[in-house]
Coordinates of C-alpha atoms in Angstrom, one line a residue:
X1 CA 10.4 9.0 11.2
X2 CA 9.0 6.9 8.4
X3 CA 9.9 6.8 4.7
X4 CA 7.9 5.0 2.0
X5 CA 9.7 3.9 -1.2
X6 CA 7.5 3.6 -4.3
X7 CA 9.3 1.5 -6.9
X8 CA 7.9 1.9 -10.4
X9 CA 10.1 -0.6 -12.3
X10 CA 9.4 -4.1 -13.4
X11 CA 11.3 -5.9 -10.7
X12 CA 14.0 -7.4 -12.9
X13 CA 17.1 -8.8 -11.2
X14 CA 19.5 -6.7 -13.1
X15 CA 17.6 -3.5 -12.5
X16 CA 20.1 -0.9 -11.2
X17 CA 17.4 1.0 -9.3
X18 CA 16.8 -2.0 -7.0
X19 CA 20.5 -2.0 -6.1
X20 CA 20.4 1.7 -5.3
X21 CA 17.2 1.3 -3.2
X22 CA 18.8 -1.6 -1.2
X23 CA 21.8 0.6 -0.3
X24 CA 19.6 3.5 0.7
X25 CA 17.5 1.3 2.9
X26 CA 20.6 0.1 4.7
X27 CA 21.6 3.7 5.5
X28 CA 18.1 4.7 6.5
X29 CA 17.8 1.7 8.8
X30 CA 21.1 2.6 10.4
X31 CA 19.6 6.0 11.1
X32 CA 16.6 4.3 12.8
X33 CA 14.2 5.3 10.1
X34 CA 11.2 3.0 9.5
X35 CA 11.3 2.1 5.8
X36 CA 8.5 0.5 3.8
X37 CA 9.0 -0.4 0.2
X38 CA 6.0 -0.7 -2.1
X39 CA 6.6 -2.3 -5.5
X40 CA 3.9 -0.8 -7.7
X41 CA 4.0 -3.7 -10.1
X42 CA 2.8 -6.0 -7.3
X43 CA -0.3 -3.8 -6.9
X44 CA -1.1 -3.1 -10.5
X45 CA -4.7 -3.8 -9.9
X46 CA -5.0 -1.6 -6.9
X47 CA -2.8 1.4 -8.0
X48 CA -5.7 3.8 -7.4
X49 CA -5.6 2.9 -3.7
X50 CA -1.9 3.3 -3.2
X51 CA -2.0 7.1 -2.6
X52 CA -3.7 6.4 0.7
X53 CA -0.5 4.7 2.0
X54 CA 1.3 8.1 1.9
X55 CA -0.7 9.4 4.8
X56 CA 1.5 7.9 7.5
X57 CA 4.9 8.8 5.9
X58 CA 7.1 11.8 6.7
X59 CA 8.9 11.4 3.3
X60 CA 8.8 9.3 0.3
X61 CA 11.1 8.1 -2.5
X62 CA 9.8 7.8 -6.0
X63 CA 12.1 5.4 -7.8
X64 CA 11.9 4.1 -11.3
X65 CA 14.1 2.8 -14.2
X66 CA 14.2 4.3 -17.7
X67 CA 14.4 1.2 -20.0
X68 CA 13.5 2.9 -23.3
X69 CA 11.4 6.0 -22.9
X70 CA 10.2 7.9 -19.8
X71 CA 9.4 6.9 -16.3
X72 CA 7.3 3.9 -17.2
X73 CA 3.6 3.1 -17.0
X74 CA 3.4 2.0 -13.3
X75 CA 4.9 5.2 -11.9
X76 CA 2.8 7.3 -14.2
X77 CA -0.4 5.5 -13.1
X78 CA 0.6 6.0 -9.5
X79 CA 1.1 9.8 -10.0
X80 CA -2.2 10.0 -11.8
X81 CA -3.9 8.4 -8.8
X82 CA -2.2 10.8 -6.5
X83 CA -3.6 13.7 -8.5
X84 CA -7.2 12.2 -8.7
X85 CA -7.5 10.5 -5.3
X86 CA -4.6 11.6 -3.1
X87 CA -5.1 13.8 0.1
X88 CA -3.6 17.1 -1.2
X89 CA -3.5 18.6 2.3
X90 CA -1.3 15.7 3.5
X91 CA 0.9 15.7 0.4
X92 CA 1.8 19.4 1.1
X93 CA 3.7 18.2 4.1
X94 CA 5.6 15.3 2.6
X95 CA 9.1 15.5 1.2
X96 CA 9.9 13.5 -2.0
X97 CA 13.2 12.3 -3.3
X98 CA 13.3 11.2 -6.9
X99 CA 15.6 8.2 -7.9
X100 CA 15.9 7.4 -11.6
X101 CA 18.4 5.0 -13.0
X102 CA 18.7 4.3 -16.7
X103 CA 19.9 1.6 -19.0
X104 CA 19.4 3.8 -22.0
X105 CA 19.0 7.6 -22.5
X106 CA 16.7 9.8 -20.4
X107 CA 17.5 9.5 -16.7
X108 CA 17.7 13.3 -16.2
X109 CA 14.4 13.8 -17.9
X110 CA 12.9 11.1 -15.8
X111 CA 14.1 12.7 -12.6
X112 CA 12.8 16.1 -13.7
X113 CA 9.4 14.5 -14.5
X114 CA 9.1 13.1 -11.0
X115 CA 10.1 16.5 -9.4
X116 CA 7.7 18.5 -11.5
X117 CA 4.9 16.1 -10.8
X118 CA 5.4 16.3 -7.1
X119 CA 5.5 20.0 -7.1
X120 CA 2.3 20.2 -9.1
X121 CA 0.7 17.9 -6.5
X122 CA 1.8 20.5 -3.9
X123 CA 4.4 18.4 -2.3
X124 CA 8.0 19.2 -1.1
X125 CA 10.7 17.9 -3.5
X126 CA 14.3 17.4 -2.3
X127 CA 17.5 16.7 -4.1
X128 CA 17.3 13.4 -5.9
X129 CA 19.7 11.2 -7.9
X130 CA 19.9 9.9 -11.4
X131 CA 22.5 7.9 -13.4
X132 CA 23.2 5.7 -16.4
X133 CA 24.3 2.2 -15.8
X134 CA 25.8 0.1 -18.6
X135 CA 27.1 -2.7 -16.5
X136 CA 25.5 -3.5 -13.2
X137 CA 28.4 -5.5 -11.8
X138 CA 31.0 -2.7 -12.3
X139 CA 28.5 -0.2 -10.9
X140 CA 28.1 -2.2 -7.7
X141 CA 31.8 -2.6 -7.2
X142 CA 32.5 1.1 -7.6
X143 CA 33.1 2.5 -4.1
X144 CA 32.7 6.1 -5.2
X145 CA 29.2 5.4 -6.5
X146 CA 28.3 3.6 -3.3
X147 CA 29.4 6.7 -1.3
X148 CA 27.2 8.9 -3.4
X149 CA 24.2 6.7 -2.8
X150 CA 24.8 6.7 0.9
X151 CA 25.2 10.5 1.0
X152 CA 21.9 10.9 -0.8
X153 CA 20.1 8.8 1.8
X154 CA 21.7 10.9 4.6
X155 CA 20.6 14.1 2.8
X156 CA 17.0 12.8 2.7
X157 CA 17.1 12.1 6.4
X158 CA 18.6 15.5 7.1
X159 CA 16.0 17.3 5.0
X160 CA 13.1 15.6 6.6
X161 CA 14.3 15.9 10.2
X162 CA 15.3 19.6 9.8
X163 CA 12.2 20.4 7.7
X164 CA 14.3 22.3 5.3
X165 CA 12.6 25.0 3.2
X166 CA 13.0 25.6 -0.5
X167 CA 12.4 28.7 -2.7
X168 CA 9.0 28.9 -4.5
X169 CA 8.9 27.5 -8.0
X170 CA 6.8 28.4 -11.1
X171 CA 5.2 25.0 -10.9
X172 CA 3.5 26.1 -7.7
X173 CA 2.3 29.3 -9.3
X174 CA 0.9 27.4 -12.3
X175 CA -0.9 25.0 -10.1
X176 CA -2.6 27.8 -8.2
X177 CA -3.6 29.9 -11.2
X178 CA -4.1 27.4 -14.1
X179 CA -4.4 23.8 -13.1
X180 CA -7.8 22.5 -11.9
X181 CA -8.7 18.9 -11.1
X182 CA -11.5 18.0 -13.6
X183 CA -13.7 16.3 -11.0
X184 CA -16.2 17.0 -8.2
X185 CA -14.8 18.6 -5.0
X186 CA -14.5 15.6 -2.7
X187 CA -13.2 15.2 0.9
X188 CA -10.1 13.0 1.5
X189 CA -12.4 10.3 2.8
X190 CA -14.6 10.4 -0.2
X191 CA -11.6 10.4 -2.5
X192 CA -10.2 7.3 -0.7
X193 CA -13.5 5.5 -1.0
X194 CA -13.8 6.4 -4.7
X195 CA -10.3 5.1 -5.4
X196 CA -11.3 1.7 -3.9
X197 CA -14.3 1.4 -6.2
X198 CA -12.2 2.5 -9.2
X199 CA -9.6 -0.2 -8.5
X200 CA -12.3 -3.0 -8.7
X201 CA -13.0 -3.4 -12.4
X202 CA -15.8 -5.9 -11.8
X203 CA -17.6 -3.7 -9.2
X204 CA -20.3 -2.3 -11.6
X205 CA -20.9 -5.6 -13.3
X206 CA -21.4 -7.3 -9.9
X207 CA -24.1 -4.9 -8.6
X208 CA -27.0 -7.2 -9.4
X209 CA -25.2 -10.3 -8.0
X210 CA -24.3 -8.4 -4.8
X211 CA -28.0 -7.6 -4.2
X212 CA -28.8 -11.3 -4.5
X213 CA -25.9 -12.1 -2.2
X214 CA -27.1 -9.7 0.4
X215 CA -30.5 -11.2 0.4
X216 CA -29.0 -14.7 0.8
X217 CA -26.7 -13.5 3.6
X218 CA -29.6 -12.2 5.7
X219 CA -31.4 -15.5 5.3
X220 CA -28.3 -17.4 6.4
X221 CA -27.9 -15.1 9.4
X222 CA -31.4 -16.0 10.7
X223 CA -30.2 -19.6 11.3
X224 CA -27.3 -18.5 13.4
X225 CA -29.0 -16.1 15.8
X226 CA -28.9 -18.5 18.7
X227 CA -25.3 -19.6 18.2
X228 CA -23.0 -18.7 21.1
X229 CA -20.9 -15.7 20.4
X230 CA -17.7 -17.3 21.7
X231 CA -17.9 -20.1 19.1
X232 CA -19.3 -18.1 16.2
X233 CA -17.3 -18.6 13.0
X234 CA -14.5 -20.5 14.8
X235 CA -15.4 -23.9 13.3
X236 CA -15.4 -22.4 9.7
X237 CA -12.0 -20.9 10.1
X238 CA -10.5 -24.1 11.6
X239 CA -11.9 -26.3 8.9
X240 CA -10.7 -24.1 6.0
X241 CA -7.2 -23.4 7.5
X242 CA -4.3 -23.9 5.0
X243 CA -1.0 -23.8 6.9
X244 CA 1.9 -21.8 5.3
X245 CA 5.4 -22.7 6.3
X246 CA 7.3 -19.9 8.1
X247 CA 4.3 -17.6 8.1
X248 CA 3.1 -16.0 11.3
X249 CA 0.6 -13.2 11.9
X250 CA -1.9 -11.9 14.5
X251 CA -5.3 -10.7 13.2
X252 CA -8.0 -9.0 15.2
X253 CA -11.5 -8.7 13.7
X254 CA -13.9 -6.1 15.1
X255 CA -17.3 -7.5 14.0
X256 CA -20.4 -5.3 14.3
X257 CA -22.9 -6.2 17.0
X258 CA -20.4 -8.6 18.7
X259 CA -19.2 -7.7 22.2
X260 CA -15.7 -9.1 21.9
X261 CA -13.3 -8.9 18.9
X262 CA -12.3 -12.2 17.1
X263 CA -8.6 -12.9 17.5
X264 CA -6.8 -15.2 15.0
X265 CA -3.2 -16.1 15.6
X266 CA -1.2 -18.1 13.0
X267 CA 2.2 -19.5 13.4
X268 CA 3.1 -22.0 10.7
X269 CA 0.7 -25.0 11.2
X270 CA -0.6 -23.7 14.6
X271 CA -3.9 -21.9 14.6
X272 CA -5.3 -20.0 17.7
X273 CA -8.8 -18.6 17.5
X274 CA -10.8 -17.0 20.3
X275 CA -13.0 -14.1 21.2
X276 CA -10.7 -11.9 23.2
X277 CA -8.9 -8.5 23.1
X278 CA -5.2 -9.0 22.3
X279 CA -2.1 -6.8 21.9
X280 CA 0.7 -6.8 19.4
X281 CA -1.7 -7.2 16.4
X282 CA -0.4 -7.1 12.8
X283 CA -3.8 -6.5 11.2
X284 CA -6.9 -4.7 12.6
X285 CA -10.0 -5.3 10.5
X286 CA -13.6 -4.0 11.0
X287 CA -16.6 -5.5 9.2
X288 CA -20.2 -6.5 9.6
X289 CA -21.6 -9.9 10.3
X290 CA -23.1 -10.0 6.8
X291 CA -19.7 -9.4 5.2
X292 CA -18.1 -12.0 7.4
X293 CA -20.8 -14.5 6.5
X294 CA -20.3 -13.8 2.8
X295 CA -16.5 -14.4 3.1
X296 CA -16.9 -17.6 5.0
X297 CA -19.4 -19.0 2.5
X298 CA -17.1 -18.3 -0.4
X299 CA -19.1 -15.5 -2.1
X300 CA -16.5 -12.9 -1.3
X301 CA -12.8 -12.8 -0.5
X302 CA -11.1 -10.7 2.3
X303 CA -9.2 -8.8 -0.5
X304 CA -12.4 -7.9 -2.3
X305 CA -14.2 -6.8 0.9
X306 CA -11.3 -4.5 1.6
X307 CA -11.1 -3.0 -1.9
X308 CA -14.8 -2.3 -2.0
X309 CA -14.8 -0.7 1.4
X310 CA -17.0 -3.3 3.0
X311 CA -14.2 -4.2 5.3
X312 CA -11.7 -1.6 6.7
X313 CA -8.3 -2.7 7.8
X314 CA -5.1 -1.2 9.3
X315 CA -1.7 -2.8 9.1
X316 CA 0.7 -4.4 6.6
X317 CA -0.9 -4.8 3.2
X318 CA 0.9 -8.0 2.4
X319 CA -0.1 -9.6 5.7
X320 CA -3.7 -8.6 4.9
X321 CA -3.6 -10.3 1.5
X322 CA -2.4 -13.5 3.1
X323 CA -5.8 -14.0 4.7
X324 CA -7.1 -15.4 1.4
X325 CA -4.2 -17.8 1.3
X326 CA -4.2 -19.3 4.8
X327 CA -8.0 -19.5 4.8
X328 CA -9.5 -21.0 1.6
X329 CA -13.3 -20.5 1.5
X330 CA -13.7 -20.5 -2.2

């Protein structure tokens, strides 16, 4: 079982929602549930792509903090993206638990907003939790409050594992008879691709530059035709390697027209590069030779290639973003 947590707050140290989420993660981990937390504020430039991360989850937690009015902009943008670009067929099978803590008035309204939104998306809401916290220290020390949090986590696990049903709601009826998405009918794959383009603000402005870059890439590729495949790109990666203390990861690049995948293993200051199939990989990436050449020559980053769809990848999002840190081609 996997549960994704989408946190829509600002990440402040005294945010009571973070304390609640930490307690819930402890309980879910004890129940052998795989938990992945996604802090929306860390992905504010890629919010439109976040609905695609729901696909591999059995249930999700939507958590936010009411600081002055409502659920906040990050969570609202995420829900908007789910409506515009999310896979509605997959959402229909996913349970959602709303968690809303407040340092002012409005936690109940915030919880209701998340529940209503998920029902309109077609998802399956389950019993959530909301509360007002005036002093975080006293809240953390209260054993009764901690017990309530633990029970809510257990209820989420029980609801997902038993696939509990709920009575129909008027929100579902309204969605079927009134609400219509004001856009073209797209497949889930087309919606995912569109969300990636929307997340890149500079995409349209870069069209003419990209055409010039493609022409340049093809010219550059002509000079490398005779290079041995087992050494292709290895020297560029080694010469631009920037070691990161305590960081380790295993990447596997499937490059079009090359017989073997390119394996890159990083462990601190140690770098291992070779063309070989490897197991226990953290990130699988697929791209063309043209895109790889553009990245190695500093005209594109791994992040931008992924966001524009020119490189597809599977694995931990943070580990993928580290590629542009441990290899500086710009």
